[in-house]
Amino acid sequence: MHLFALGVILLTAFALLSRRVVAFWGRVRQGVTILWDRRRYIRQVWLVQFAGWLCRCTAFWLLLEAFGIGGSVRNVLLVLGTNAVASVVPFTPGGAGVQQAFLVKVFAGTASGATVAAFSVGQQIAIAVFSLALGFAAIVVIFRFRSFKEVIAAGRESRAAEAEAAPS
């Protein structure tokens, strides 16, 4: 019995000290290193996140105004909260449907259900189109691809180079 317990302890110690575990914790330490340099954290993480949230809140404010629901801090926070709750409920991709139902209920006294549903669908479409356009712009800027033909050609070249480099 003691020999079995010793074997289990040795195997557990080996597993904990294996290279993969050590490498994993090294990457975790690398990921949280920025937390110890406050100036760098504020400049490279906090300010970027803050700017992102300001853009998101501004977009929701302007969309609320555009649909006649009324832009206010309260309404923007309600939309942000509703989006968060709807994305947590995994019934549909992106919380579509759930989000509309939540927003119609939340803004029941503020605007008609049809207006709120139109706002919700409109904001989801606007965000999706913007994200898609930004993604394609990133592909063009980062990888210098101008067409799908270039992407396919680059993929074929890469596969051919890998096939040649592979040992026979």
Backbone as a printed PyTorch tensor [residue, N CA C, xyz], in Angstrom:
tensor([[[  0.8240,  -1.1940,   0.0000],
         [  0.0000,   0.0000,   0.0000],
         [  0.8680,   1.2580,   0.0000]],

        [[  1.9210,   1.2640,   0.8120],
         [  2.8060,   2.4210,   0.8800],
         [  3.5520,   2.6170,  -0.4350]],

        [[  3.8870,   1.4960,  -1.0760],
         [  4.5810,   1.5600,  -2.3550],
         [  3.6790,   2.1700,  -3.4190]],

        [[  2.3900,   1.8260,  -3.3790],
         [  1.4200,   2.3830,  -4.3270],
         [  1.2810,   3.8890,  -4.1220]],

        [[  1.1720,   4.3250,  -2.8780],
         [  1.0380,   5.7520,  -2.5810],
         [  2.2870,   6.5090,  -3.0230]],

        [[  3.4520,   5.9190,  -2.8030],
         [  4.7010,   6.5320,  -3.2310],
         [  4.7370,   6.6590,  -4.7620]],

        [[  4.2730,   5.6250,  -5.4470],
         [  4.2140,   5.6580,  -6.9150],
         [  3.2900,   6.7590,  -7.4180]],

        [[  2.1290,   6.9060,  -6.7860],
         [  1.1770,   7.9540,  -7.1710],
         [  1.7860,   9.3260,  -6.9330]],

        [[  2.4600,   9.4980,  -5.8140],
         [  3.0900,  10.7900,  -5.5030],
         [  4.1820,  11.1020,  -6.5230]],

        [[  4.9940,  10.1050,  -6.8640],
         [  6.0550,  10.3180,  -7.8510],
         [  5.4850,  10.6630,  -9.2260]],

        [[  4.4550,   9.9610,  -9.6460],
         [  3.8300,  10.2590, -10.9400],
         [  3.2100,  11.6530, -10.9440]],

        [[  2.5830,  12.0360,  -9.8440],
         [  1.9950,  13.3780,  -9.7490],
         [  3.0740,  14.4410,  -9.8000]],

        [[  4.1710,  14.2200,  -9.0800],
         [  5.2780,  15.1850,  -9.1050],
         [  5.8640,  15.2900, -10.5030]],

        [[  6.0320,  14.1500, -11.1650],
         [  6.5630,  14.1600, -12.5340],
         [  5.6360,  14.9450, -13.4550]],

        [[  4.3270,  14.7190, -13.3220],
         [  3.3680,  15.4240, -14.1780],
         [  3.4080,  16.9270, -13.9230]],

        [[  3.5180,  17.2970, -12.6560],
         [  3.5250,  18.7220, -12.3340],
         [  4.8070,  19.4010, -12.7960]],

        [[  5.8900,  18.6710, -12.8280],
         [  7.1630,  19.2710, -13.1890],
         [  7.5570,  18.9940, -14.6400]],

        [[  6.6540,  18.4470, -15.3990],
         [  6.9800,  18.1460, -16.7980],
         [  7.2000,  19.4280, -17.5860]],

        [[  7.8380,  19.2720, -18.7110],
         [  8.1760,  20.4390, -19.5330],
         [  6.9540,  21.2300, -19.9690]],

        [[  5.9170,  20.5250, -20.3210],
         [  4.7160,  21.2330, -20.7980],
         [  4.1120,  22.1050, -19.7060]],

        [[  4.0640,  21.5740, -18.5230],
         [  3.4950,  22.3470, -17.4190],
         [  4.3840,  23.5450, -17.1150]],

        [[  5.6730,  23.3210, -17.1010],
         [  6.6080,  24.4190, -16.8400],
         [  6.4920,  25.4710, -17.9480]],

        [[  6.4080,  25.0070, -19.2070],
         [  6.2640,  25.9460, -20.3280],
         [  4.9410,  26.7110, -20.2270]],

        [[  3.8820,  25.9970, -19.8320],
         [  2.5820,  26.6540, -19.6840],
         [  2.6590,  27.7760, -18.6540]],

        [[  3.2130,  27.4820, -17.4810],
         [  3.2910,  28.5050, -16.4410],
         [  4.2320,  29.6320, -16.8410]],

        [[  5.2320,  29.3090, -17.6710],
         [  6.0950,  30.3650, -18.2050],
         [  5.3180,  31.3210, -19.0860]],

        [[  4.4250,  30.7690, -19.9090],
         [  3.5900,  31.6170, -20.7720],
         [  2.5850,  32.4160, -19.9490]],

        [[  2.0670,  31.8020, -18.8850],
         [  1.1390,  32.5390, -18.0110],
         [  1.8730,  33.7130, -17.3710]],

        [[  3.0830,  33.4680, -16.8440],
         [  3.8710,  34.5540, -16.2500],
         [  4.1510,  35.6400, -17.2730]],

        [[  4.4570,  35.2320, -18.5010],
         [  4.7190,  36.1990, -19.5680],
         [  3.4760,  37.0370, -19.8560]],

        [[  2.3140,  36.4090, -19.7770],
         [  1.0730,  37.1220, -20.0570],
         [  0.6890,  38.1370, -19.0050]],

        [[  1.0700,  37.9030, -17.7710],
         [  0.6980,  38.8320, -16.7010],
         [  1.8290,  39.7770, -16.3240]],

        [[  2.9480,  39.6970, -17.0330],
         [  4.0870,  40.5620, -16.7330],
         [  3.7210,  42.0310, -16.8180]],

        [[  2.8630,  42.3700, -17.7670],
         [  2.5120,  43.7820, -17.9670],
         [  1.7910,  44.3600, -16.7540]],

        [[  1.1950,  43.5150, -15.9370],
         [  0.4880,  44.0080, -14.7560],
         [  1.4330,  44.6370, -13.7410]],

        [[  2.7130,  44.2640, -13.7680],
         [  3.6580,  44.7910, -12.7890],
         [  4.2510,  46.1230, -13.2170]],

        [[  4.1620,  46.4700, -14.4930],
         [  4.6500,  47.7570, -14.9900],
         [  3.4340,  48.6630, -15.1920]],

        [[  3.0980,  49.4260, -14.1660],
         [  1.8490,  50.2070, -14.1770],
         [  1.7640,  51.1900, -15.3320]],

        [[  2.8350,  51.9250, -15.5980],
         [  2.7950,  52.9080, -16.6890],
         [  2.5360,  52.2280, -18.0280]],

        [[  3.2470,  51.1420, -18.2640],
         [  3.0710,  50.4070, -19.5240],
         [  1.6620,  49.8170, -19.5920]],

        [[  1.1630,  49.2740, -18.4850],
         [ -0.1850,  48.7130, -18.4490],
         [ -1.2230,  49.7800, -18.7960]],

        [[ -1.1010,  50.9420, -18.1690],
         [ -2.0640,  52.0090, -18.4300],
         [ -1.9860,  52.4500, -19.8860]],

        [[ -0.7800,  52.5850, -20.4120],
         [ -0.5860,  53.0710, -21.7710],
         [ -0.9950,  52.0350, -22.8200]],

        [[ -0.6190,  50.7710, -22.6300],
         [ -0.8040,  49.7780, -23.6780],
         [ -2.0310,  48.8910, -23.5000]],

        [[ -2.6260,  48.8850, -22.3300],
         [ -3.7980,  48.0390, -22.1110],
         [ -5.0090,  48.8790, -21.7280]],

        [[ -4.8870,  49.5850, -20.6130],
         [ -6.0460,  50.2910, -20.0800],
         [ -6.5690,  51.3550, -21.0410]],

        [[ -5.6900,  52.1900, -21.5780],
         [ -6.1330,  53.2560, -22.4790],
         [ -6.7600,  52.7030, -23.7550]],

        [[ -6.2120,  51.6190, -24.2760],
         [ -6.7760,  51.0040, -25.4860],
         [ -8.1610,  50.4450, -25.1890]],

        [[ -8.2890,  49.7370, -24.0630],
         [ -9.5990,  49.2070, -23.6770],
         [-10.6000,  50.3340, -23.4180]],

        [[-10.1510,  51.3820, -22.7560],
         [-11.0140,  52.5260, -22.4670],
         [-11.4930,  53.1830, -23.7570]],

        [[-10.5820,  53.3460, -24.7220],
         [-10.9640,  53.9240, -26.0190],
         [-11.9820,  53.0260, -26.7220]],

        [[-11.7790,  51.7250, -26.6370],
         [-12.7380,  50.7900, -27.2380],
         [-14.1170,  50.9060, -26.6260]],

        [[-14.1600,  51.0020, -25.2990],
         [-15.4540,  51.1510, -24.6240],
         [-16.0980,  52.4960, -24.9450]],

        [[-15.3060,  53.5500, -25.0450],
         [-15.8640,  54.8510, -25.4290],
         [-16.4730,  54.7900, -26.8330]],

        [[-15.7770,  54.1410, -27.7530],
         [-16.3080,  53.9990, -29.1240],
         [-17.5980,  53.1920, -29.1140]],

        [[-17.6220,  52.1060, -28.3420],
         [-18.8240,  51.2680, -28.2660],
         [-19.9940,  52.0580, -27.6780]],

        [[-19.7450,  52.7810, -26.5940],
         [-20.8160,  53.5690, -25.9630],
         [-21.3010,  54.6800, -26.8880]],

        [[-20.3780,  55.3210, -27.5840],
         [-20.7580,  56.3760, -28.5320],
         [-21.6120,  55.8100, -29.6540]],

        [[-21.2110,  54.6530, -30.1690],
         [-21.9820,  54.0290, -31.2480],
         [-23.4000,  53.7050, -30.7880]],

        [[-23.5310,  53.1260, -29.5910],
         [-24.8590,  52.8150, -29.0870],
         [-25.6720,  54.0850, -28.8430]],

        [[-25.0420,  55.1220, -28.3290],
         [-25.7350,  56.3910, -28.0900],
         [-26.2860,  56.9290, -29.4110]],

        [[-25.4290,  56.9570, -30.4380],
         [-25.8590,  57.4920, -31.7360],
         [-26.9400,  56.6250, -32.3700]],

        [[-26.8550,  55.3110, -32.2160],
         [-27.8940,  54.4370, -32.7530],
         [-29.2080,  54.6250, -31.9990]],

        [[-29.1330,  54.7860, -30.6880],
         [-30.3550,  55.0480, -29.9150],
         [-31.0130,  56.3510, -30.3720]],

        [[-30.2010,  57.3730, -30.6120],
         [-30.7340,  58.6440, -31.1220],
         [-31.3180,  58.4650, -32.5190]],

        [[-30.6160,  57.7370, -33.3850],
         [-31.0630,  57.5550, -34.7700],
         [-32.4080,  56.8400, -34.8450]],

        [[-32.6630,  55.9140, -33.9230],
         [-33.9170,  55.1780, -33.9390],
         [-34.9920,  55.8320, -33.0770]],

        [[-34.6710,  57.0030, -32.5110],
         [-35.6690,  57.7440, -31.7610],
         [-35.9620,  57.1920, -30.3750]],

        [[-35.0900,  56.3790, -29.8510],
         [-35.2930,  55.8210, -28.5110],
         [-34.7520,  56.7790, -27.4710]],

        [[-33.7130,  57.5010, -27.8080],
         [-33.1400,  58.4970, -26.9100],
         [-31.8090,  58.0460, -26.3470]],

        [[-30.7760,  58.7720, -26.7100],
         [-29.4470,  58.4590, -26.1970],
         [-29.2620,  59.0680, -24.8240]],

        [[-28.8960,  58.2410, -23.8770],
         [-28.5700,  58.6960, -22.5230],
         [-27.6230,  57.6730, -21.9200]],

        [[-26.9800,  58.0640, -20.8550],
         [-26.0600,  57.1400, -20.1860],
         [-26.8360,  55.9050, -19.7130]],

        [[-28.0000,  56.1250, -19.1600],
         [-28.8250,  55.0110, -18.6820],
         [-29.1710,  54.0640, -19.8170]],

        [[-29.6330,  54.5990, -20.9410],
         [-30.0220,  53.7500, -22.0660],
         [-28.8230,  53.0070, -22.6580]],

        [[-27.6770,  53.6690, -22.7390],
         [-26.4760,  53.0070, -23.2520],
         [-26.0840,  51.8600, -22.3170]],

        [[-26.1330,  52.0980, -21.0110],
         [-25.8010,  51.0370, -20.0640],
         [-26.8010,  49.8860, -20.1350]],

        [[-28.0670,  50.2130, -20.3790],
         [-29.0670,  49.1570, -20.5510],
         [-28.7590,  48.3130, -21.7840]],

        [[-28.3720,  48.9530, -22.8700],
         [-28.0310,  48.2170, -24.0950],
         [-26.7970,  47.3550, -23.8590]],

        [[-25.7680,  47.9120, -23.2250],
         [-24.5600,  47.1400, -22.9430],
         [-24.8720,  45.9310, -22.0600]],

        [[-25.6590,  46.1400, -21.0350],
         [-26.0380,  45.0390, -20.1500],
         [-26.8650,  43.9900, -20.8580]],

        [[-27.7940,  44.4270, -21.6810],
         [-28.6310,  43.5050, -22.4390],
         [-27.7870,  42.6910, -23.4130]],

        [[-26.8490,  43.3390, -24.0840],
         [-25.9660,  42.6170, -25.0080],
         [-25.1430,  41.5680, -24.2650]],

        [[-24.6510,  41.9190, -23.0890],
         [-23.8440,  40.9740, -22.3100],
         [-24.6760,  39.7700, -21.8860]],

        [[-25.8760,  40.0230, -21.3860],
         [-26.7400,  38.9240, -20.9480],
         [-27.1610,  38.0690, -22.1370]],

        [[-27.4890,  38.6990, -23.2610],
         [-27.9240,  37.9530, -24.4410],
         [-26.8000,  37.0920, -25.0090]],

        [[-25.5630,  37.5530, -24.9100],
         [-24.4620,  36.7480, -25.4400],
         [-24.0990,  35.5970, -24.5080]],

        [[-24.4810,  35.6960, -23.2400],
         [-24.2290,  34.6100, -22.2950],
         [-25.2280,  33.4780, -22.5110]],

        [[-26.4500,  33.8100, -22.9300],
         [-27.4820,  32.8010, -23.1730],
         [-27.1800,  32.1640, -24.5280]],

        [[-26.7690,  30.8960, -24.5400],
         [-26.2470,  30.2920, -25.7700],
         [-27.2940,  29.6800, -26.6940]],

        [[-28.4620,  30.2700, -26.7780],
         [-29.4920,  29.6890, -27.6340],
         [-29.2610,  29.9860, -29.1110]],

        [[-28.7720,  31.1710, -29.4090],
         [-28.5650,  31.5730, -30.8010],
         [-27.2120,  32.2600, -30.9240]],

        [[-26.6360,  32.2730, -32.1350],
         [-25.3520,  32.9640, -32.3130],
         [-25.4730,  34.4510, -32.0230]],

        [[-24.5840,  34.9570, -31.1850],
         [-24.5730,  36.3790, -30.8660],
         [-25.7730,  36.8420, -30.0660]],

        [[-26.5850,  35.9020, -29.5880],
         [-27.7490,  36.2740, -28.7990],
         [-28.8800,  36.8760, -29.6230]],

        [[-28.8520,  36.6370, -30.9620],
         [-29.9210,  37.1690, -31.8220],
         [-31.2540,  36.5890, -31.3640]],

        [[-32.2500,  37.4050, -31.3270],
         [-33.5670,  36.9880, -30.8490],
         [-33.7040,  37.2260, -29.3650]],

        [[-32.7790,  36.6850, -28.6060],
         [-32.7760,  36.9050, -27.1550],
         [-32.5390,  38.3880, -26.8870]],

        [[-31.5980,  38.9560, -27.6140],
         [-31.2830,  40.3790, -27.4470],
         [-32.4940,  41.2380, -27.7840]],

        [[-33.1650,  40.9280, -28.8820],
         [-34.3440,  41.7100, -29.2600],
         [-35.4220,  41.6280, -28.1770]],

        [[-35.6390,  40.4370, -27.6560],
         [-36.6650,  40.2680, -26.6240],
         [-36.3040,  41.0560, -25.3650]],

        [[-35.0420,  40.9750, -24.9490],
         [-34.6130,  41.7290, -23.7760],
         [-34.7740,  43.2270, -23.9820]],

        [[-34.3380,  43.7140, -25.1420],
         [-34.4070,  45.1590, -25.3820],
         [-35.8460,  45.6460, -25.4810]],

        [[-36.7150,  44.8580, -26.0970],
         [-38.1330,  45.2490, -26.1710],
         [-38.7010,  45.3650, -24.7560]],

        [[-38.3420,  44.4370, -23.8860],
         [-38.8310,  44.4790, -22.5030],
         [-38.2240,  45.6510, -21.7410]],

        [[-36.9090,  45.8770, -21.9200],
         [-36.2190,  46.9380, -21.1840],
         [-36.7300,  48.3160, -21.5840]],

        [[-36.9710,  48.5250, -22.8820],
         [-37.4130,  49.8370, -23.3720],
         [-38.9170,  49.8880, -23.6190]],

        [[-39.6900,  49.0640, -22.9060],
         [-41.1320,  48.9880, -23.1320],
         [-41.8230,  50.3350, -22.9300]],

        [[-41.4470,  51.1010, -21.9490],
         [-42.0990,  52.3830, -21.6980],
         [-41.4970,  53.5330, -22.4890]],

        [[-40.3830,  53.3000, -23.1410],
         [-39.6610,  54.3690, -23.8380],
         [-40.0520,  54.4780, -25.3000]],

        [[-40.1690,  53.3420, -25.9750],
         [-40.4800,  53.3250, -27.4060],
         [-41.3150,  52.0910, -27.7130]],

        [[-41.8760,  52.0660, -28.9150],
         [-42.6980,  50.9160, -29.3070],
         [-41.8080,  49.6900, -29.5050]],

        [[-42.4330,  48.5250, -29.3910],
         [-41.6950,  47.2750, -29.5630],
         [-41.0640,  47.1630, -30.9390]],

        [[-41.7820,  47.6330, -31.9650],
         [-41.2460,  47.5670, -33.3260],
         [-40.0170,  48.4490, -33.4900]],

        [[-40.0460,  49.6190, -32.8840],
         [-38.9000,  50.5280, -32.9700],
         [-37.6900,  49.9440, -32.2610]],

        [[-37.9140,  49.3790, -31.0790],
         [-36.8150,  48.7930, -30.3160],
         [-36.2560,  47.5720, -31.0450]],

        [[-37.1250,  46.7430, -31.6170],
         [-36.6620,  45.5820, -32.3780],
         [-35.8740,  46.0310, -33.6080]],

        [[-36.3440,  47.0830, -34.2720],
         [-35.6120,  47.6110, -35.4260],
         [-34.2440,  48.1410, -35.0000]],

        [[-34.1890,  48.8280, -33.8570],
         [-32.9080,  49.2950, -33.3350],
         [-31.9700,  48.1240, -33.0870]],

        [[-32.4770,  47.0830, -32.4390],
         [-31.6460,  45.9460, -32.0900],
         [-31.0970,  45.2440, -33.3290]],

        [[-31.9570,  44.9930, -34.2950],
         [-31.5100,  44.3520, -35.5380],
         [-30.5590,  45.2830, -36.2860]],

        [[-30.8900,  46.5730, -36.3220],
         [-30.0410,  47.5430, -37.0130],
         [-28.6550,  47.6310, -36.4020]],

        [[-28.5740,  47.6370, -35.0820],
         [-27.2620,  47.7130, -34.4440],
         [-26.4860,  46.4320, -34.6590]],

        [[-27.1320,  45.2740, -34.6620],
         [-26.4180,  44.0230, -34.9170],
         [-25.8820,  43.9900, -36.3500]],

        [[-26.6860,  44.4510, -37.3040],
         [-26.2360,  44.4900, -38.6970],
         [-25.0930,  45.4860, -38.8580]],

        [[-25.2180,  46.6510, -38.2590],
         [-24.1660,  47.6670, -38.3690],
         [-22.8550,  47.1660, -37.7720]],

        [[-22.9110,  46.5260, -36.6200],
         [-21.7010,  46.0130, -35.9750],
         [-21.0950,  44.8890, -36.8080]],

        [[-21.9330,  44.0020, -37.3510],
         [-21.4230,  42.8970, -38.1740],
         [-20.7640,  43.4150, -39.4440]],

        [[-21.3930,  44.3680, -40.1130],
         [-20.8300,  44.9150, -41.3470],
         [-19.5130,  45.6380, -41.0570]],

        [[-19.4850,  46.4270, -39.9970],
         [-18.2540,  47.1330, -39.6300],
         [-17.1340,  46.1570, -39.2900]],

        [[-17.4550,  45.1110, -38.5230],
         [-16.4450,  44.1160, -38.1480],
         [-15.9170,  43.3810, -39.3680]],

        [[-16.8020,  43.0220, -40.2810],
         [-16.3940,  42.3420, -41.5070],
         [-15.4930,  43.2360, -42.3510]],

        [[-15.8840,  44.4940, -42.5060],
         [-15.0730,  45.4350, -43.2910],
         [-13.7150,  45.6530, -42.6290]],

        [[-13.6920,  45.7820, -41.3160],
         [-12.4330,  45.9560, -40.6000],
         [-11.5500,  44.7190, -40.7410]],

        [[-12.1470,  43.5420, -40.7130],
         [-11.3970,  42.2980, -40.8930],
         [-10.7590,  42.2140, -42.2640]],

        [[-11.5290,  42.5360, -43.2980],
         [-10.9700,  42.5190, -44.6510],
         [ -9.8940,  43.5890, -44.8180]],

        [[-10.1000,  44.7450, -44.2210],
         [ -9.0740,  45.7920, -44.2860],
         [ -7.7950,  45.3220, -43.6040]],

        [[ -7.9250,  44.6070, -42.4890],
         [ -6.7450,  44.0810, -41.7980],
         [ -6.0190,  43.0640, -42.6680]],

        [[ -6.7600,  42.2120, -43.3620],
         [ -6.1320,  41.2330, -44.2590],
         [ -5.3530,  41.9400, -45.3530]],

        [[ -5.9550,  42.9800, -45.9180],
         [ -5.2760,  43.7150, -46.9880],
         [ -4.0240,  44.4130, -46.4600]],

        [[ -4.1460,  45.0660, -45.3170],
         [ -3.0200,  45.8310, -44.7820],
         [ -1.9130,  44.9190, -44.2660]],

        [[ -2.2740,  43.8770, -43.5310],
         [ -1.2710,  43.0210, -42.9030],
         [ -0.6160,  42.0780, -43.9050]],

        [[ -1.4300,  41.4020, -44.7170],
         [ -0.8940,  40.3810, -45.6120],
         [ -0.7040,  40.8670, -47.0440]],

        [[ -1.1480,  42.0720, -47.3420],
         [ -0.9910,  42.6710, -48.6770],
         [ -1.7310,  41.9020, -49.7700]],

        [[ -2.7970,  41.1750, -49.3960],
         [ -3.6120,  40.4910, -50.3980],
         [ -4.6190,  41.4770, -50.9610]],

        [[ -4.7820,  41.4660, -52.2680],
         [ -5.7290,  42.3690, -52.9240],
         [ -6.9370,  41.6370, -53.5000]],

        [[ -6.8450,  40.2940, -53.6090],
         [ -7.9610,  39.5280, -54.1500],
         [ -7.9170,  38.1110, -53.5940]],

        [[ -9.0190,  37.3890, -53.7690],
         [ -9.0600,  36.0070, -53.3170],
         [ -8.1390,  35.1330, -54.1550]],

        [[ -7.9310,  35.5000, -55.4130],
         [ -7.0000,  34.7520, -56.2620],
         [ -5.5930,  34.7840, -55.6620]],

        [[ -5.1840,  35.9390, -55.1250],
         [ -3.8750,  36.0380, -54.4840],
         [ -3.8030,  35.1540, -53.2410]],

        [[ -4.8690,  35.0790, -52.4980],
         [ -4.9040,  34.2460, -51.2960],
         [ -4.7620,  32.7750, -51.6960]],

        [[ -5.5080,  32.3500, -52.7160],
         [ -5.4540,  30.9600, -53.1700],
         [ -4.0640,  30.6320, -53.7120]],

        [[ -3.4920,  31.5440, -54.4970],
         [ -2.1540,  31.3220, -55.0500],
         [ -1.1180,  31.2120, -53.9280]],

        [[ -1.2120,  32.0710, -52.9190],
         [ -0.2790,  32.0200, -51.7970],
         [ -0.4260,  30.7070, -51.0300]],

        [[ -1.6480,  30.2400, -50.8820],
         [ -1.8800,  28.9580, -50.2090],
         [ -1.2710,  27.8020, -50.9810]],

        [[ -1.4340,  27.8080, -52.2900],
         [ -0.8440,  26.7450, -53.1180],
         [  0.6710,  26.7910, -53.0530]],

        [[  1.2420,  27.9820, -53.1090],
         [  2.7030,  28.1120, -53.0150],
         [  3.2110,  27.5980, -51.6720]],

        [[  2.4860,  27.9100, -50.6150],
         [  2.8820,  27.4720, -49.2870],
         [  2.8190,  25.9490, -49.1760]],

        [[  1.7650,  25.3430, -49.6940],
         [  1.6490,  23.8800, -49.6570],
         [  2.7470,  23.2270, -50.4820]],

        [[  3.0540,  23.7990, -51.6540],
         [  4.0950,  23.2480, -52.4930],
         [  5.4630,  23.3440, -51.7990]],

        [[  5.7360,  24.4810, -51.1410],
         [  6.9920,  24.6400, -50.4200],
         [  7.0950,  23.6520, -49.2560]],

        [[  5.9890,  23.4190, -48.5540],
         [  5.9950,  22.4520, -47.4660],
         [  6.2180,  21.0440, -47.9800]],

        [[  5.6150,  20.7130, -49.1320],
         [  5.7880,  19.3880, -49.7090],
         [  7.2430,  19.1650, -50.1340]],

        [[  7.8860,  20.1850, -50.6690],
         [  9.2750,  20.0640, -51.0790],
         [ 10.2020,  19.9590, -49.8700]],

        [[  9.8870,  20.6640, -48.8220],
         [ 10.7390,  20.6720, -47.6340],
         [ 10.5640,  19.4180, -46.7760]],

        [[  9.4360,  18.7290, -46.9430],
         [  9.1710,  17.5420, -46.1340],
         [ 10.1270,  16.4210, -46.5160]],

        [[ 10.6790,  15.7380, -45.5080],
         [ 11.6050,  14.6270, -45.8220],
         [ 10.8450,  13.4630, -46.4450]],

        [[ 11.4580,  12.8570, -47.4170],
         [ 10.8040,  11.7320, -48.1290],
         [ 11.0590,  10.4140, -47.4700]]])
